[in-house]
mmCIF file of C-alpha atoms in Angstrom:
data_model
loop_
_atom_site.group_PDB
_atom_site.id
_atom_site.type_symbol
_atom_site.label_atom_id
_atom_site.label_comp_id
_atom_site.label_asym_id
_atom_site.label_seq_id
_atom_site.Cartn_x
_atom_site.Cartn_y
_atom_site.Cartn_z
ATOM 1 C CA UNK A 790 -27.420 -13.703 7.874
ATOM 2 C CA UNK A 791 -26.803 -16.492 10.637
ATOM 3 C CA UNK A 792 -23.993 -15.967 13.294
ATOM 4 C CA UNK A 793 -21.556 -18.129 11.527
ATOM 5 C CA UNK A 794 -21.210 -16.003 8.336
ATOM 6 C CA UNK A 795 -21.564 -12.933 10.184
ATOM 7 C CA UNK A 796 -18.388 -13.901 12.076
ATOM 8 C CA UNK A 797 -16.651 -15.301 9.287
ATOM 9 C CA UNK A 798 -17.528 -11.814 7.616
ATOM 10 C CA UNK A 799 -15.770 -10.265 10.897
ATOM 11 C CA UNK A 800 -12.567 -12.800 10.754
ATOM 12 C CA UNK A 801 -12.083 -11.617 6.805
ATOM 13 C CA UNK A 802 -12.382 -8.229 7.320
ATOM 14 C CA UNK A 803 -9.635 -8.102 10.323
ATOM 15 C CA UNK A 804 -7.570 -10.053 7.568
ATOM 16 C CA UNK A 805 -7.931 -7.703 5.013
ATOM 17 C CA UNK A 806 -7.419 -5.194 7.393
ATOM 18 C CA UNK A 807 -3.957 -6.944 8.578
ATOM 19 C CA UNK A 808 -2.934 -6.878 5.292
ATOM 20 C CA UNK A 809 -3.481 -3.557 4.492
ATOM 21 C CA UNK A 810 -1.065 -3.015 8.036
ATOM 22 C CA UNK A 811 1.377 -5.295 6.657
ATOM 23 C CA UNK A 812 1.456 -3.011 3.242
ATOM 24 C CA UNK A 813 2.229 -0.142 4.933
ATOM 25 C CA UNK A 814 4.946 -1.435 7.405
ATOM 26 C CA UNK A 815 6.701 -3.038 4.587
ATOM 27 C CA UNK A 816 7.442 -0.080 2.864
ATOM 28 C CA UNK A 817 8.158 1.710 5.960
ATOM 29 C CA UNK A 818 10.380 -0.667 7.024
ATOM 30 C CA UNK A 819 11.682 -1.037 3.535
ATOM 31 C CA UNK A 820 11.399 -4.764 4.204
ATOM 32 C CA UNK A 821 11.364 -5.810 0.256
ATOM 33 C CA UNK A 822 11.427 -9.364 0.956
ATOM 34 C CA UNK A 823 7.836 -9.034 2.813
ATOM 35 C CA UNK A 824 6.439 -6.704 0.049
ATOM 36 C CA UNK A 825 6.753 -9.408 -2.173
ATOM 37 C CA UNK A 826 5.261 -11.864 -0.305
ATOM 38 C CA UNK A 827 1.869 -9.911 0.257
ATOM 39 C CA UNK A 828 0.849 -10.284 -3.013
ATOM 40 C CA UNK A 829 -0.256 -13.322 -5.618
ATOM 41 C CA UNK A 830 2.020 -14.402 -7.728
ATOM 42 C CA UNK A 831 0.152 -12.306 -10.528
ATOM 43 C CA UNK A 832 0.280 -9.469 -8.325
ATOM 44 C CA UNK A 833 1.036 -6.021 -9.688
ATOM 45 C CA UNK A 834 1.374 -2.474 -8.007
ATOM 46 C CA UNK A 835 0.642 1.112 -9.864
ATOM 47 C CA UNK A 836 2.488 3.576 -8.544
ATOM 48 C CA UNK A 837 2.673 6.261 -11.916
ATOM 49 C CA UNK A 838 0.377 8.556 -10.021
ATOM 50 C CA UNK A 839 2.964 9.555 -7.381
ATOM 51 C CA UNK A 840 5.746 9.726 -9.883
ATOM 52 C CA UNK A 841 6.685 6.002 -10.032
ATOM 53 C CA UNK A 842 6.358 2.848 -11.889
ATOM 54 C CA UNK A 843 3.230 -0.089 -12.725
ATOM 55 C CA UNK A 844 4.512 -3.189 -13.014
ATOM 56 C CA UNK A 845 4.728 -6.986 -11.183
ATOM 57 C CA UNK A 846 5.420 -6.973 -7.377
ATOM 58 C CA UNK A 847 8.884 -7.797 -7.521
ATOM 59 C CA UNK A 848 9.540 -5.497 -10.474
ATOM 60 C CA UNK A 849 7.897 -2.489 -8.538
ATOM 61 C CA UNK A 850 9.389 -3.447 -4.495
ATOM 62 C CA UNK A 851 13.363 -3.243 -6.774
ATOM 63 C CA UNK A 852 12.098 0.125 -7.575
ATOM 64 C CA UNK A 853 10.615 1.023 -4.583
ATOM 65 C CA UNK A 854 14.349 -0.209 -2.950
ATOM 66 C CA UNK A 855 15.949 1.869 -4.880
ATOM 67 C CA UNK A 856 13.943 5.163 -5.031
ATOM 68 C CA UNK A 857 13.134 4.915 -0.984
ATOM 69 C CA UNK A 858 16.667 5.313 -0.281
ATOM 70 C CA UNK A 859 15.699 9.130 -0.950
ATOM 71 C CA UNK A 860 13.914 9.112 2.569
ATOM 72 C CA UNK A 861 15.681 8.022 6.160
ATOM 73 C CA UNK A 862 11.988 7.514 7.255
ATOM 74 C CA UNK A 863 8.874 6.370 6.398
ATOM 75 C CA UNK A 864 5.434 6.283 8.001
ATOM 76 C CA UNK A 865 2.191 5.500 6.393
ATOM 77 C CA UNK A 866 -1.060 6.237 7.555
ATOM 78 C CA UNK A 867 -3.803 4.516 6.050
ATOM 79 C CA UNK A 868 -7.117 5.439 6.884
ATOM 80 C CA UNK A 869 -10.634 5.145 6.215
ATOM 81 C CA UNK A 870 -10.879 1.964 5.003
ATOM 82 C CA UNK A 871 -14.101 1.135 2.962
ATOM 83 C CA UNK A 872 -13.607 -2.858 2.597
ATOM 84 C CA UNK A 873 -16.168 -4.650 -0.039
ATOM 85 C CA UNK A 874 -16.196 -8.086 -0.779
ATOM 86 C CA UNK A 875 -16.914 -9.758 -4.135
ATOM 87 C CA UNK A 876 -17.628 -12.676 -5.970
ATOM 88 C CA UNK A 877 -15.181 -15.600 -7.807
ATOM 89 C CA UNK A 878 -16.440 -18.943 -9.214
ATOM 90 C CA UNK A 879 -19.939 -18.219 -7.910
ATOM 91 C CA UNK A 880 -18.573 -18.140 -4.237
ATOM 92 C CA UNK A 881 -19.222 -15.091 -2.354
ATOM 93 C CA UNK A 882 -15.490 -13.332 -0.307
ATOM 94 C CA UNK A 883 -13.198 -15.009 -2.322
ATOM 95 C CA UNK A 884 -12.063 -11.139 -3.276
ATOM 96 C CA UNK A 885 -11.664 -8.046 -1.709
ATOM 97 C CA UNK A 886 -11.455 -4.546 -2.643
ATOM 98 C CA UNK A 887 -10.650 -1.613 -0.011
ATOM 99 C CA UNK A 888 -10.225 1.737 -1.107
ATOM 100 C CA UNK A 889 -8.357 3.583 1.421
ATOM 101 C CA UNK A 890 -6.385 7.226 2.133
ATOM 102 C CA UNK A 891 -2.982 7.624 3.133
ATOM 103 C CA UNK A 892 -1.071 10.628 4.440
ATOM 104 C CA UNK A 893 2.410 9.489 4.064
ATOM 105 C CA UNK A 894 5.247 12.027 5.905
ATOM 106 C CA UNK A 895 8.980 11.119 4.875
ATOM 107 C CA UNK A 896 12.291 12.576 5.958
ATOM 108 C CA UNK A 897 14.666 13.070 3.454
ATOM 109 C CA UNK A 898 17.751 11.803 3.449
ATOM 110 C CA UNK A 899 20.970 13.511 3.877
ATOM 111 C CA UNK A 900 22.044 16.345 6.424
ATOM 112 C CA UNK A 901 22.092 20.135 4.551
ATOM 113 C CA UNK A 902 25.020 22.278 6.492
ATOM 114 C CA UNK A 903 24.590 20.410 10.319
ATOM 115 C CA UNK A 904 20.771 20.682 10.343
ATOM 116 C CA UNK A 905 18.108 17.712 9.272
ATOM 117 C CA UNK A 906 16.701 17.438 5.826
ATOM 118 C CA UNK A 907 13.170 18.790 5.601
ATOM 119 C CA UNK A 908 10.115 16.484 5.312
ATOM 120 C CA UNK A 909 8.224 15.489 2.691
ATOM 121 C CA UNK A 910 4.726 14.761 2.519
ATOM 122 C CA UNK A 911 2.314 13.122 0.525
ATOM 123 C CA UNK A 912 -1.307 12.215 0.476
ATOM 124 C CA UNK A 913 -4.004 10.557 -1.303
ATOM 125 C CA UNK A 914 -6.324 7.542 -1.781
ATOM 126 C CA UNK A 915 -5.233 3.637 -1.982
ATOM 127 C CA UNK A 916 -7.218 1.068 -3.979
ATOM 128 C CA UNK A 917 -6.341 -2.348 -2.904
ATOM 129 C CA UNK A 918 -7.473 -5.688 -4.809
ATOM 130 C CA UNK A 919 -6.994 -8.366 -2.815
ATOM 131 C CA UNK A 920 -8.193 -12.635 -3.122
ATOM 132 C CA UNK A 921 -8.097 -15.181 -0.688
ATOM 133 C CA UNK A 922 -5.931 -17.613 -1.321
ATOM 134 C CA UNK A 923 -4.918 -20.801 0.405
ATOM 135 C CA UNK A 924 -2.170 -19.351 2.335
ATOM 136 C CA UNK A 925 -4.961 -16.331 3.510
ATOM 137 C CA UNK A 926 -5.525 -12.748 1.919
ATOM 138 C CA UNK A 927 -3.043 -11.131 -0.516
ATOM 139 C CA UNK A 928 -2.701 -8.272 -2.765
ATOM 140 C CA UNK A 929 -3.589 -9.084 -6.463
ATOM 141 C CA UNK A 930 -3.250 -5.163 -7.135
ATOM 142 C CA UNK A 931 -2.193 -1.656 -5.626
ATOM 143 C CA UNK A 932 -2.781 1.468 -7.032
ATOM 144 C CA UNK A 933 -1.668 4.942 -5.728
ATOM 145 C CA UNK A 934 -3.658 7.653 -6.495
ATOM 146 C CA UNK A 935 -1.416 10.434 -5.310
ATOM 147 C CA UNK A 936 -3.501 13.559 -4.650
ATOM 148 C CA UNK A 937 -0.803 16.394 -2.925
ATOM 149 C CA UNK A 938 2.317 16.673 -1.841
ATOM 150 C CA UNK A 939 4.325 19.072 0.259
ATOM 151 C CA UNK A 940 7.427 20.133 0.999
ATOM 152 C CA UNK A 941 9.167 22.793 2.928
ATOM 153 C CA UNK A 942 9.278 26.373 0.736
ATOM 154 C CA UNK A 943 12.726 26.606 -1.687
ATOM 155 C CA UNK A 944 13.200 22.706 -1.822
ATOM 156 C CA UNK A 945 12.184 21.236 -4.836
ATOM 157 C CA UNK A 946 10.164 17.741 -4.563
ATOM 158 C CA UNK A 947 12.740 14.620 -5.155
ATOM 159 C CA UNK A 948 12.416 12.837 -8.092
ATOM 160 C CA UNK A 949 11.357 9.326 -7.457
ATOM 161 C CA UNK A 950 11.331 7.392 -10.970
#
């Protein structure tokens, strides 16, 4: 492999890498308008796994709107990120996928008799699809795999669909 590709490898993967970032701030942030934009216009997210929806990315970031007014915070942490690149039209990077973990703690929302609503937590394994496109990397697909979740004893886990 000559320098040139081995750098451009480097430059995609810190891309890919941003992207994955972006994901997880958008949500946190619960900047919708962002979501959106981090994927192709074909772009879908599967989120059935943790109790949600599959659908097209603006069909699944009204959802995730509306159900992530359950939490008054949000913080992803996406980790160990195996990146692989693939093939399209017989040229090599033109897609990406990265399958990742996550260990997501949330805070519910809403104040139970003067003290703060417990936290929730969740955890589990990210598969990310991504192509290059003119305008860089984006998300062609998300899916959640959703392996625990926790919450404090006696509180029930908040329904999310």
């Amino acid at each position: 492999m000559t320098q040139r590709v081995e750098l451009a490898t480097v430059m995609d993967r810190l891309a890919v890498d941003g992207l994955v970032t972006e994901y997880a701030m958008a949500v946190d942030d619960g900047d919708w308008e962002a979501y959106r934009k981090l994927f192709t216009p074909d772009g879908r997210a599967d989120y059935r796994s943790a109790g949600g929806i599959e659908g097209d990315a603006g069909k699944v970031a009204s959802w995730l709107e509306e159900s992530m007014r359950l939490f008054a915070m949000r913080q992803h942490l996406i980790v160990n990120r195996r990146v692989r690149f693939g093939v399209l039209e017989q040229d090599t990077g033109d897609t990406a996928q990265v399958h990742a973990d996550y260990v997501n703690p949330m805070r519910l929302a809403g104040d139970v008799n003067g003290s703060s609503a417990p936290d929730f937590v969740c955890g589990g394994r990210y598969v990310f699809g991504l192509l290059r496109t003119y305008d860089g990397w984006r998300l062609r697909e998300v899916l959640v795999r959703e392996k625990w979740r926790r919450l404090p004893d006696g509180h029930p886990a908040p329904v999310i669909n």
